[in-house]
């Protein structure tokens, strides 16, 4: 998204920087995307096709339904699965390319997951003035993340 902000020339550089930051993110989610009809239309979609709001990850070879031999076979197959089956389809099988996160919950408080890297959430402060040209009384709104 691009933010339309009218600002003096001295501040155009900051506005441009903020726009490039805002439009450089890939947002992740579970479930349907928010339709043009808004939250009520989204809720109807979720009621028709529910999705989990929370989930945890577990290595599939550690599944409690597998016995010890099956876990061993699974681990052996898993170690070559990417190179044997996914690499030909364009997957990057480099073990060095480990992702720091997949979801925002994987990151520490005050951070979010963007393109598989935890990043600090920027905090924006907005101040309004009672007179033109930053004159008069200043009022700072609550911070926005």
C-alpha atoms as one frame of an Amber mdcrd trajectory, in Angstrom:
protein
   0.000   0.000   0.000   1.117   3.538  -0.699   0.252   6.259   1.779  -0.809
   9.623   0.360   0.613  12.289   2.651   0.977  15.943   1.847   4.177  17.185
   3.433   6.638  20.046   2.991   9.590  19.341   0.674  11.952  18.827   3.603
   9.798  15.914   4.782   9.245  14.275   1.366  12.323  12.083   1.870  10.877
  10.669   5.102   7.483  10.110   3.466   9.144   8.291   0.556  11.117   6.127
   3.001   7.955   5.261   4.953   6.095   4.356   1.744   8.895   2.071   0.600
   8.848   0.340   3.986   5.050  -0.025   4.014   4.913  -1.497   0.518   7.836
  -3.895   0.978   6.072  -6.338   3.299   4.469  -9.646   2.536   1.654 -10.284
   4.952   0.874 -13.820   6.045  -2.338 -15.186   7.435  -4.490 -18.230   7.911
  -7.888 -18.364   6.273  -9.576 -16.243   3.636  -8.307 -12.766   2.795 -10.390
  -9.786   3.849 -12.884  -9.209   1.009 -14.032  -5.765  -0.185 -17.245  -6.289
   1.834 -15.267  -6.037   5.065 -15.250  -8.010   8.298 -18.876  -9.207   8.162
 -18.341 -10.770   4.716 -15.077 -12.301   5.986 -16.928 -13.824   8.972 -19.454
 -15.441   6.612 -16.586 -17.042   4.671 -14.970 -18.305   7.877 -18.278 -19.759
   9.127 -18.631 -21.693   5.846 -15.017 -22.877   5.893 -13.549 -22.602   9.431
  -9.803 -22.376   9.886  -7.698 -22.635  13.044  -6.851 -19.370  14.742  -3.902
 -20.974  16.483  -1.814 -23.983  15.623   1.486 -25.465  16.665   4.168 -27.068
  14.546   5.567 -30.531  15.102   8.114 -32.335  12.972   6.058 -34.923  11.132
   8.481 -37.741  11.926   7.865 -37.176  15.647   4.129 -37.860  15.231   2.830
 -39.920  18.171   1.065 -42.308  15.755   4.397 -43.576  14.374   6.378 -46.369
  16.007  10.172 -46.178  16.382  10.933 -47.909  13.042   8.480 -45.674  11.175
  10.042 -42.580  12.765  13.489 -43.721  11.644  12.289 -44.394   8.061  10.492
 -41.058   8.006  13.611 -39.171   9.168  15.726 -40.852   6.474  13.205 -40.009
   3.739  12.798 -36.460   5.043  16.539 -35.799   4.827  16.516 -36.269   1.022
  12.919 -35.284   0.188  13.721 -31.744  -0.915  16.559 -32.740  -3.269  14.712
 -35.813  -4.580  11.285 -34.253  -5.143  11.171 -30.467  -4.707  14.403 -29.116
  -6.190  13.290 -29.944  -9.762  10.201 -27.785  -9.122  12.315 -24.765  -8.135
  12.665 -25.223  -4.361  15.830 -24.004  -2.640  17.165 -26.998  -0.711  20.124
 -25.161   0.826  20.158 -25.982   4.564  21.950 -22.675   5.178  18.792 -20.807
   4.161  17.126 -21.432   7.521  14.136 -19.232   8.214  14.127 -17.241  11.413
  10.329 -17.286  11.582   7.180 -18.182   9.698   4.511 -16.420  11.764   4.486
 -13.304  13.942   4.108 -15.560  17.012   7.558 -17.034  16.260   9.140 -13.645
  17.057   9.736 -11.908  20.384   7.275  -9.357  21.772   7.384  -6.119  19.752
   8.600  -7.915  16.609   6.830  -9.316  13.547   7.787 -11.876  10.916   8.423
 -10.304   7.495   9.795 -12.466   4.695  10.893 -15.076   7.274  12.949 -12.623
   9.368  11.875 -11.158  12.726  11.796  -7.363  12.542  11.062  -4.764  15.187
   7.596  -3.233  14.821   7.973   0.433  13.882   6.108   2.835  16.135   4.681
   5.988  14.567   3.820   9.092  16.560   1.522  11.785  15.176   1.445  15.276
  16.612  -1.202  17.864  15.795  -0.955  21.579  16.479  -3.633  24.148  17.255
  -2.139  26.647  14.783  -0.551  26.500  11.339   3.148  25.840  10.755   3.574
  23.787  13.929   2.394  26.674  16.082   0.263  26.776  19.201  -0.430  23.867
  21.467   0.904  20.462  20.490  -1.106  17.285  21.033   0.520  13.895  20.415
  -1.827  11.041  19.537  -1.372   7.525  20.895   1.408   5.663  19.080   0.456
   3.470  16.121   2.238   0.211  15.290
